[in-house]
């Protein structure tokens, strides 16, 4: 009896919906509701806030969810440890990743991976929007920066660094900025946001700064911003995979290095109930080894 309602509760917590949880479990919504109500009554604790539009966890529910998720993961591990001992990784993996990182770094590695594992198929959707993995039926997502979704498993694959840089011709004509204040006098080439990220030492502690900048160009294309910087149109802040080769060749010069923000993590995230799939684990380990 102690197991009654546990699976239903975990699925509702992860889907934030009784209907979606019921569909995933292959039972009726009414049955899910009854099981969770009985579980709350047995525990004498309210686990979920329910409204007509949303289902969310109470503070007690969040604690209970973490423990229950671990219990179900242990059961999954026990089953798969037996059933997958002799199983060759196969089947389709559906994943999503940021556009440029996916094109430049990720998909070439996945192509190499598929050369080795011919029985695995991959569907990749590149988007800079954060996609709901459960709703979209995704097995895996590659995310960059701070993670906010605690209902997902995560493995760090690598990191990236943002560089502020400009062409030597621009700096010769307009001067070199030595402080963040100096950027006000320069043409800053903007992406989708009108601010750049920095850190500044304040009383022996690093302080994160979102500095508003302005300029004559705003593109939602990193490649186009690099091209503008190379042609001496202004200063740009972009991740290393856009500018590394130009910094190495001297076509671009790194600026304001003392204010450079810390490295950002590059993560593989995946739903709890899929993290033990042999094909997913194989791909994640493969990427981690080659990107680290």
C-alpha atoms as a printed R data frame, in Angstrom:
    type eleno elety resid chain resno      x      y       z
1   ATOM     1    CA   UNK     A     1  0.000  0.000   0.000
2   ATOM     2    CA   UNK     A     2  2.935  2.339   0.617
3   ATOM     3    CA   UNK     A     3  3.584  2.360  -3.138
4   ATOM     4    CA   UNK     A     4  0.034  3.400  -4.063
5   ATOM     5    CA   UNK     A     5 -0.069  6.811  -5.718
6   ATOM     6    CA   UNK     A     6  3.705  7.280  -5.913
7   ATOM     7    CA   UNK     A     7  4.023  6.920  -9.691
8   ATOM     8    CA   UNK     A     8  0.933  9.043 -10.240
9   ATOM     9    CA   UNK     A     9  2.282 11.787  -7.979
10  ATOM    10    CA   UNK     A    10  5.706 11.842  -9.663
11  ATOM    11    CA   UNK     A    11  4.228 12.033 -13.155
12  ATOM    12    CA   UNK     A    12  1.849 14.848 -12.181
13  ATOM    13    CA   UNK     A    13  4.780 16.732 -10.588
14  ATOM    14    CA   UNK     A    14  6.853 16.408 -13.762
15  ATOM    15    CA   UNK     A    15  4.052 17.157 -16.224
16  ATOM    16    CA   UNK     A    16  2.263 19.749 -14.049
17  ATOM    17    CA   UNK     A    17 -0.958 18.210 -15.296
18  ATOM    18    CA   UNK     A    18 -3.248 15.364 -14.209
19  ATOM    19    CA   UNK     A    19 -4.354 14.813 -17.804
20  ATOM    20    CA   UNK     A    20 -0.840 14.557 -19.242
21  ATOM    21    CA   UNK     A    21  0.274 12.314 -16.383
22  ATOM    22    CA   UNK     A    22 -2.687 10.013 -16.984
23  ATOM    23    CA   UNK     A    23 -1.873  9.823 -20.691
24  ATOM    24    CA   UNK     A    24  1.761  8.993 -19.941
25  ATOM    25    CA   UNK     A    25  0.746  6.281 -17.446
26  ATOM    26    CA   UNK     A    26 -2.021  4.891 -19.657
27  ATOM    27    CA   UNK     A    27 -4.758  5.297 -17.046
28  ATOM    28    CA   UNK     A    28 -7.687  7.660 -16.542
29  ATOM    29    CA   UNK     A    29 -7.370 11.164 -15.132
30  ATOM    30    CA   UNK     A    30 -9.900 10.250 -12.461
31  ATOM    31    CA   UNK     A    31 -7.736  7.341 -11.345
32  ATOM    32    CA   UNK     A    32 -4.678  9.585 -11.083
33  ATOM    33    CA   UNK     A    33 -6.666 12.075  -8.996
34  ATOM    34    CA   UNK     A    34 -8.005  9.354  -6.689
35  ATOM    35    CA   UNK     A    35 -4.587  7.836  -6.102
36  ATOM    36    CA   UNK     A    36 -2.975 11.161  -5.248
37  ATOM    37    CA   UNK     A    37 -5.843 12.185  -2.980
38  ATOM    38    CA   UNK     A    38 -5.493  8.866  -1.149
39  ATOM    39    CA   UNK     A    39 -1.724  9.398  -0.914
40  ATOM    40    CA   UNK     A    40 -2.177 12.879   0.581
41  ATOM    41    CA   UNK     A    41 -4.728 11.523   3.043
42  ATOM    42    CA   UNK     A    42 -2.411  8.689   4.071
43  ATOM    43    CA   UNK     A    43  0.511 11.092   4.579
44  ATOM    44    CA   UNK     A    44 -1.726 13.792   6.083
45  ATOM    45    CA   UNK     A    45  0.154 16.288   3.879
46  ATOM    46    CA   UNK     A    46 -0.947 18.468   0.962
47  ATOM    47    CA   UNK     A    47  1.431 17.661  -1.896
48  ATOM    48    CA   UNK     A    48 -0.075 19.674  -4.751
49  ATOM    49    CA   UNK     A    49 -1.738 23.012  -5.326
50  ATOM    50    CA   UNK     A    50 -4.617 22.514  -7.769
51  ATOM    51    CA   UNK     A    51 -6.330 25.239  -9.787
52  ATOM    52    CA   UNK     A    52 -8.359 25.100 -12.985
53  ATOM    53    CA   UNK     A    53 -5.296 26.218 -14.952
54  ATOM    54    CA   UNK     A    54 -2.261 24.870 -13.159
55  ATOM    55    CA   UNK     A    55 -0.934 22.161 -10.891
56  ATOM    56    CA   UNK     A    56  2.156 22.901  -8.791
57  ATOM    57    CA   UNK     A    57  4.045 21.373  -5.883
58  ATOM    58    CA   UNK     A    58  3.753 22.542  -2.308
59  ATOM    59    CA   UNK     A    59  6.970 22.884  -0.313
60  ATOM    60    CA   UNK     A    60  6.312 19.465   1.228
61  ATOM    61    CA   UNK     A    61  5.503 18.151  -2.238
62  ATOM    62    CA   UNK     A    62  8.891 19.254  -3.598
63  ATOM    63    CA   UNK     A    63 10.707 17.398  -0.836
64  ATOM    64    CA   UNK     A    64  8.569 14.288  -1.263
65  ATOM    65    CA   UNK     A    65  9.016 14.428  -5.055
66  ATOM    66    CA   UNK     A    66 12.826 14.358  -4.832
67  ATOM    67    CA   UNK     A    67 12.750 11.245  -2.677
68  ATOM    68    CA   UNK     A    68 10.071  9.510  -4.732
69  ATOM    69    CA   UNK     A    69 11.887 10.256  -7.958
70  ATOM    70    CA   UNK     A    70 14.991  8.606  -6.552
71  ATOM    71    CA   UNK     A    71 12.974  5.518  -5.563
72  ATOM    72    CA   UNK     A    72 11.473  5.172  -9.047
73  ATOM    73    CA   UNK     A    73 14.869  5.724 -10.646
74  ATOM    74    CA   UNK     A    74 16.196  2.883  -8.521
75  ATOM    75    CA   UNK     A    75 13.446  0.589  -9.764
76  ATOM    76    CA   UNK     A    76 14.139  1.607 -13.362
77  ATOM    77    CA   UNK     A    77 17.831  0.934 -12.816
78  ATOM    78    CA   UNK     A    78 17.113 -2.522 -11.434
79  ATOM    79    CA   UNK     A    79 14.904 -3.438 -14.392
80  ATOM    80    CA   UNK     A    80 17.231 -2.072 -17.037
81  ATOM    81    CA   UNK     A    81 20.316 -3.581 -15.421
82  ATOM    82    CA   UNK     A    82 18.748 -6.962 -16.111
83  ATOM    83    CA   UNK     A    83 17.014 -6.346 -19.429
84  ATOM    84    CA   UNK     A    84 19.803 -4.376 -21.112
85  ATOM    85    CA   UNK     A    85 22.795 -6.528 -20.258
86  ATOM    86    CA   UNK     A    86 22.731 -8.050 -23.716
87  ATOM    87    CA   UNK     A    87 20.864 -5.295 -25.521
88  ATOM    88    CA   UNK     A    88 22.602 -3.465 -28.335
89  ATOM    89    CA   UNK     A    89 21.837  0.302 -28.276
90  ATOM    90    CA   UNK     A    90 19.283  1.019 -30.968
91  ATOM    91    CA   UNK     A    91 16.256  3.138 -31.816
92  ATOM    92    CA   UNK     A    92 15.601  6.831 -32.314
93  ATOM    93    CA   UNK     A    93 16.896  9.706 -30.194
94  ATOM    94    CA   UNK     A    94 15.032 12.999 -30.431
95  ATOM    95    CA   UNK     A    95 17.007 16.010 -29.235
96  ATOM    96    CA   UNK     A    96 17.113 19.794 -29.374
97  ATOM    97    CA   UNK     A    97 19.998 22.264 -29.140
98  ATOM    98    CA   UNK     A    98 20.809 25.945 -29.763
99  ATOM    99    CA   UNK     A    99 21.154 26.735 -33.456
100 ATOM   100    CA   UNK     A   100 24.780 27.827 -33.869
101 ATOM   101    CA   UNK     A   101 26.218 25.526 -31.222
102 ATOM   102    CA   UNK     A   102 24.271 22.675 -32.741
103 ATOM   103    CA   UNK     A   103 25.511 23.398 -36.250
104 ATOM   104    CA   UNK     A   104 29.141 24.017 -35.380
105 ATOM   105    CA   UNK     A   105 29.856 21.727 -32.452
106 ATOM   106    CA   UNK     A   106 27.126 19.199 -31.793
107 ATOM   107    CA   UNK     A   107 25.810 17.753 -35.042
108 ATOM   108    CA   UNK     A   108 29.249 16.950 -36.522
109 ATOM   109    CA   UNK     A   109 29.954 14.893 -33.381
110 ATOM   110    CA   UNK     A   110 26.567 13.193 -33.629
111 ATOM   111    CA   UNK     A   111 27.386 12.275 -37.231
112 ATOM   112    CA   UNK     A   112 30.617 10.668 -35.994
113 ATOM   113    CA   UNK     A   113 28.619  8.882 -33.305
114 ATOM   114    CA   UNK     A   114 26.194  7.455 -35.862
115 ATOM   115    CA   UNK     A   115 29.057  6.126 -37.975
116 ATOM   116    CA   UNK     A   116 29.923  3.924 -34.993
117 ATOM   117    CA   UNK     A   117 26.358  3.044 -33.978
118 ATOM   118    CA   UNK     A   118 24.402  2.288 -37.117
119 ATOM   119    CA   UNK     A   119 21.323  1.016 -35.274
120 ATOM   120    CA   UNK     A   120 20.674  4.394 -33.639
121 ATOM   121    CA   UNK     A   121 18.659  7.085 -35.432
122 ATOM   122    CA   UNK     A   122 18.706 10.778 -34.490
123 ATOM   123    CA   UNK     A   123 16.174 13.552 -34.986
124 ATOM   124    CA   UNK     A   124 17.581 16.970 -34.050
125 ATOM   125    CA   UNK     A   125 15.653 20.232 -33.865
126 ATOM   126    CA   UNK     A   126 17.838 23.315 -33.515
127 ATOM   127    CA   UNK     A   127 16.214 26.270 -31.779
128 ATOM   128    CA   UNK     A   128 17.288 29.082 -29.498
129 ATOM   129    CA   UNK     A   129 13.969 28.796 -27.648
130 ATOM   130    CA   UNK     A   130 13.726 26.605 -24.554
131 ATOM   131    CA   UNK     A   131 11.518 23.738 -25.593
132 ATOM   132    CA   UNK     A   132  9.407 21.672 -23.195
133 ATOM   133    CA   UNK     A   133 10.999 18.219 -23.486
134 ATOM   134    CA   UNK     A   134  8.050 16.318 -22.079
135 ATOM   135    CA   UNK     A   135  5.446 18.047 -24.227
136 ATOM   136    CA   UNK     A   136  7.578 17.787 -27.359
137 ATOM   137    CA   UNK     A   137  8.539 14.167 -26.770
138 ATOM   138    CA   UNK     A   138 12.261 14.940 -26.648
139 ATOM   139    CA   UNK     A   139 14.764 12.561 -25.095
140 ATOM   140    CA   UNK     A   140 17.520 15.115 -24.688
141 ATOM   141    CA   UNK     A   141 18.334 18.824 -24.847
142 ATOM   142    CA   UNK     A   142 21.600 20.707 -24.942
143 ATOM   143    CA   UNK     A   143 21.420 23.881 -22.844
144 ATOM   144    CA   UNK     A   144 23.975 26.628 -22.249
145 ATOM   145    CA   UNK     A   145 24.308 28.672 -19.064
146 ATOM   146    CA   UNK     A   146 22.470 28.405 -15.762
147 ATOM   147    CA   UNK     A   147 19.907 25.656 -15.424
148 ATOM   148    CA   UNK     A   148 16.524 26.356 -13.892
149 ATOM   149    CA   UNK     A   149 14.499 23.167 -14.367
150 ATOM   150    CA   UNK     A   150 14.990 20.997 -11.263
151 ATOM   151    CA   UNK     A   151 12.748 18.232 -12.614
152 ATOM   152    CA   UNK     A   152 15.391 17.272 -15.200
153 ATOM   153    CA   UNK     A   153 18.602 15.309 -14.898
154 ATOM   154    CA   UNK     A   154 21.704 17.152 -16.112
155 ATOM   155    CA   UNK     A   155 25.260 16.259 -17.106
156 ATOM   156    CA   UNK     A   156 27.888 18.886 -17.866
157 ATOM   157    CA   UNK     A   157 29.426 18.355 -21.293
158 ATOM   158    CA   UNK     A   158 31.706 21.363 -21.636
159 ATOM   159    CA   UNK     A   159 31.774 25.125 -21.162
160 ATOM   160    CA   UNK     A   160 31.908 28.306 -23.204
161 ATOM   161    CA   UNK     A   161 33.419 31.739 -22.700
162 ATOM   162    CA   UNK     A   162 32.086 35.043 -24.015
163 ATOM   163    CA   UNK     A   163 34.689 37.345 -25.564
164 ATOM   164    CA   UNK     A   164 34.497 41.076 -26.254
165 ATOM   165    CA   UNK     A   165 36.555 41.754 -29.351
166 ATOM   166    CA   UNK     A   166 37.111 44.019 -32.335
167 ATOM   167    CA   UNK     A   167 39.219 44.217 -35.473
168 ATOM   168    CA   UNK     A   168 42.636 45.936 -35.250
169 ATOM   169    CA   UNK     A   169 41.501 48.472 -37.873
170 ATOM   170    CA   UNK     A   170 38.575 49.565 -35.687
171 ATOM   171    CA   UNK     A   171 40.759 49.904 -32.592
172 ATOM   172    CA   UNK     A   172 43.385 51.879 -34.496
173 ATOM   173    CA   UNK     A   173 40.735 54.332 -35.663
174 ATOM   174    CA   UNK     A   174 38.571 54.641 -32.522
175 ATOM   175    CA   UNK     A   175 40.864 53.579 -29.699
176 ATOM   176    CA   UNK     A   176 40.905 50.680 -27.239
177 ATOM   177    CA   UNK     A   177 38.331 50.529 -24.397
178 ATOM   178    CA   UNK     A   178 40.065 49.816 -21.074
179 ATOM   179    CA   UNK     A   179 37.010 49.973 -18.788
180 ATOM   180    CA   UNK     A   180 33.302 49.291 -19.039
181 ATOM   181    CA   UNK     A   181 32.627 53.033 -18.998
182 ATOM   182    CA   UNK     A   182 34.723 53.372 -22.160
183 ATOM   183    CA   UNK     A   183 32.198 51.264 -24.068
184 ATOM   184    CA   UNK     A   184 29.833 54.253 -24.070
185 ATOM   185    CA   UNK     A   185 32.145 55.891 -26.607
186 ATOM   186    CA   UNK     A   186 32.151 52.890 -28.955
187 ATOM   187    CA   UNK     A   187 29.899 51.313 -31.528
188 ATOM   188    CA   UNK     A   188 28.730 48.063 -29.937
189 ATOM   189    CA   UNK     A   189 27.355 45.454 -32.312
190 ATOM   190    CA   UNK     A   190 24.242 43.976 -30.712
191 ATOM   191    CA   UNK     A   191 22.604 40.567 -30.855
192 ATOM   192    CA   UNK     A   192 19.094 39.873 -29.615
193 ATOM   193    CA   UNK     A   193 19.698 41.758 -26.334
194 ATOM   194    CA   UNK     A   194 20.779 45.347 -25.722
195 ATOM   195    CA   UNK     A   195 23.098 44.475 -22.834
196 ATOM   196    CA   UNK     A   196 26.346 42.551 -22.351
197 ATOM   197    CA   UNK     A   197 27.441 40.374 -19.429
198 ATOM   198    CA   UNK     A   198 30.502 41.215 -17.334
199 ATOM   199    CA   UNK     A   199 31.922 40.762 -13.862
200 ATOM   200    CA   UNK     A   200 33.545 43.510 -11.800
201 ATOM   201    CA   UNK     A   201 35.509 43.193  -8.587
202 ATOM   202    CA   UNK     A   202 33.627 45.040  -5.863
203 ATOM   203    CA   UNK     A   203 35.134 44.980  -2.362
204 ATOM   204    CA   UNK     A   204 37.051 41.764  -3.086
205 ATOM   205    CA   UNK     A   205 33.943 40.053  -4.475
206 ATOM   206    CA   UNK     A   206 32.959 39.490  -8.086
207 ATOM   207    CA   UNK     A   207 29.777 41.325  -9.027
208 ATOM   208    CA   UNK     A   208 27.781 40.317 -12.105
209 ATOM   209    CA   UNK     A   209 26.876 43.218 -14.375
210 ATOM   210    CA   UNK     A   210 24.410 43.463 -17.242
211 ATOM   211    CA   UNK     A   211 25.704 46.517 -19.059
212 ATOM   212    CA   UNK     A   212 23.439 48.247 -21.559
213 ATOM   213    CA   UNK     A   213 25.285 49.067 -24.763
214 ATOM   214    CA   UNK     A   214 24.287 50.633 -28.051
215 ATOM   215    CA   UNK     A   215 25.408 50.772 -31.643
216 ATOM   216    CA   UNK     A   216 24.436 50.999 -35.266
217 ATOM   217    CA   UNK     A   217 23.815 47.274 -35.786
218 ATOM   218    CA   UNK     A   218 21.522 44.720 -34.150
219 ATOM   219    CA   UNK     A   219 21.362 41.242 -35.689
220 ATOM   220    CA   UNK     A   220 19.963 37.959 -34.436
221 ATOM   221    CA   UNK     A   221 22.820 36.176 -36.221
222 ATOM   222    CA   UNK     A   222 26.173 35.575 -34.575
223 ATOM   223    CA   UNK     A   223 27.858 34.906 -37.911
224 ATOM   224    CA   UNK     A   224 26.697 38.265 -39.252
225 ATOM   225    CA   UNK     A   225 27.954 40.035 -36.131
226 ATOM   226    CA   UNK     A   226 31.358 38.405 -36.526
227 ATOM   227    CA   UNK     A   227 31.449 39.530 -40.153
228 ATOM   228    CA   UNK     A   228 30.611 43.097 -39.104
229 ATOM   229    CA   UNK     A   229 33.346 43.068 -36.479
230 ATOM   230    CA   UNK     A   230 35.899 41.696 -38.955
231 ATOM   231    CA   UNK     A   231 35.045 44.564 -41.309
232 ATOM   232    CA   UNK     A   232 35.796 47.117 -38.598
233 ATOM   233    CA   UNK     A   233 32.221 48.213 -37.924
234 ATOM   234    CA   UNK     A   234 32.422 47.947 -34.147
235 ATOM   235    CA   UNK     A   235 32.970 45.883 -31.005
236 ATOM   236    CA   UNK     A   236 31.164 42.613 -30.413
237 ATOM   237    CA   UNK     A   237 30.562 40.190 -27.522
238 ATOM   238    CA   UNK     A   238 30.149 36.594 -28.639
239 ATOM   239    CA   UNK     A   239 30.836 33.029 -27.411
240 ATOM   240    CA   UNK     A   240 34.213 31.472 -28.125
241 ATOM   241    CA   UNK     A   241 32.991 29.142 -30.869
242 ATOM   242    CA   UNK     A   242 32.169 32.179 -33.037
243 ATOM   243    CA   UNK     A   243 35.468 34.023 -32.601
244 ATOM   244    CA   UNK     A   244 38.214 31.574 -31.533
245 ATOM   245    CA   UNK     A   245 39.841 31.192 -34.935
246 ATOM   246    CA   UNK     A   246 39.819 34.955 -35.544
247 ATOM   247    CA   UNK     A   247 41.371 35.651 -32.163
248 ATOM   248    CA   UNK     A   248 44.051 33.047 -32.898
249 ATOM   249    CA   UNK     A   249 44.840 34.581 -36.292
250 ATOM   250    CA   UNK     A   250 44.823 38.168 -35.028
251 ATOM   251    CA   UNK     A   251 41.875 39.178 -37.215
252 ATOM   252    CA   UNK     A   252 40.096 40.062 -33.952
253 ATOM   253    CA   UNK     A   253 41.583 41.318 -30.692
254 ATOM   254    CA   UNK     A   254 40.213 40.347 -27.276
255 ATOM   255    CA   UNK     A   255 39.223 43.306 -25.085
256 ATOM   256    CA   UNK     A   256 38.313 43.948 -21.441
257 ATOM   257    CA   UNK     A   257 39.636 40.555 -20.347
258 ATOM   258    CA   UNK     A   258 39.634 41.604 -16.663
259 ATOM   259    CA   UNK     A   259 35.851 41.992 -16.867
260 ATOM   260    CA   UNK     A   260 35.171 38.729 -18.651
261 ATOM   261    CA   UNK     A   261 32.386 36.742 -17.010
262 ATOM   262    CA   UNK     A   262 33.082 33.187 -15.769
263 ATOM   263    CA   UNK     A   263 32.727 30.235 -18.075
264 ATOM   264    CA   UNK     A   264 29.166 29.072 -18.707
265 ATOM   265    CA   UNK     A   265 28.325 25.393 -18.538
266 ATOM   266    CA   UNK     A   266 27.115 23.448 -21.556
267 ATOM   267    CA   UNK     A   267 24.735 20.763 -20.357
268 ATOM   268    CA   UNK     A   268 22.851 17.729 -21.543
269 ATOM   269    CA   UNK     A   269 19.478 17.615 -19.795
270 ATOM   270    CA   UNK     A   270 16.930 14.848 -19.981
271 ATOM   271    CA   UNK     A   271 13.757 13.734 -18.200
272 ATOM   272    CA   UNK     A   272 14.243 11.576 -15.114
273 ATOM   273    CA   UNK     A   273 12.258  8.716 -16.534
274 ATOM   274    CA   UNK     A   274 14.534  8.462 -19.595
275 ATOM   275    CA   UNK     A   275 17.981  9.007 -18.162
276 ATOM   276    CA   UNK     A   276 18.867  5.306 -17.954
277 ATOM   277    CA   UNK     A   277 18.101  4.478 -21.584
278 ATOM   278    CA   UNK     A   278 21.258  2.821 -22.993
279 ATOM   279    CA   UNK     A   279 21.161  4.824 -26.222
280 ATOM   280    CA   UNK     A   280 20.776  8.153 -24.373
281 ATOM   281    CA   UNK     A   281 23.507  7.340 -21.883
282 ATOM   282    CA   UNK     A   282 25.787  6.225 -24.724
283 ATOM   283    CA   UNK     A   283 25.299  9.471 -26.661
284 ATOM   284    CA   UNK     A   284 25.667 11.716 -23.601
285 ATOM   285    CA   UNK     A   285 28.887  9.961 -22.544
286 ATOM   286    CA   UNK     A   286 30.185 10.182 -26.107
287 ATOM   287    CA   UNK     A   287 29.536 13.939 -26.265
288 ATOM   288    CA   UNK     A   288 30.975 14.562 -22.794
289 ATOM   289    CA   UNK     A   289 34.207 12.777 -23.704
290 ATOM   290    CA   UNK     A   290 34.727 14.735 -26.924
291 ATOM   291    CA   UNK     A   291 33.547 18.157 -25.781
292 ATOM   292    CA   UNK     A   292 35.313 18.236 -22.418
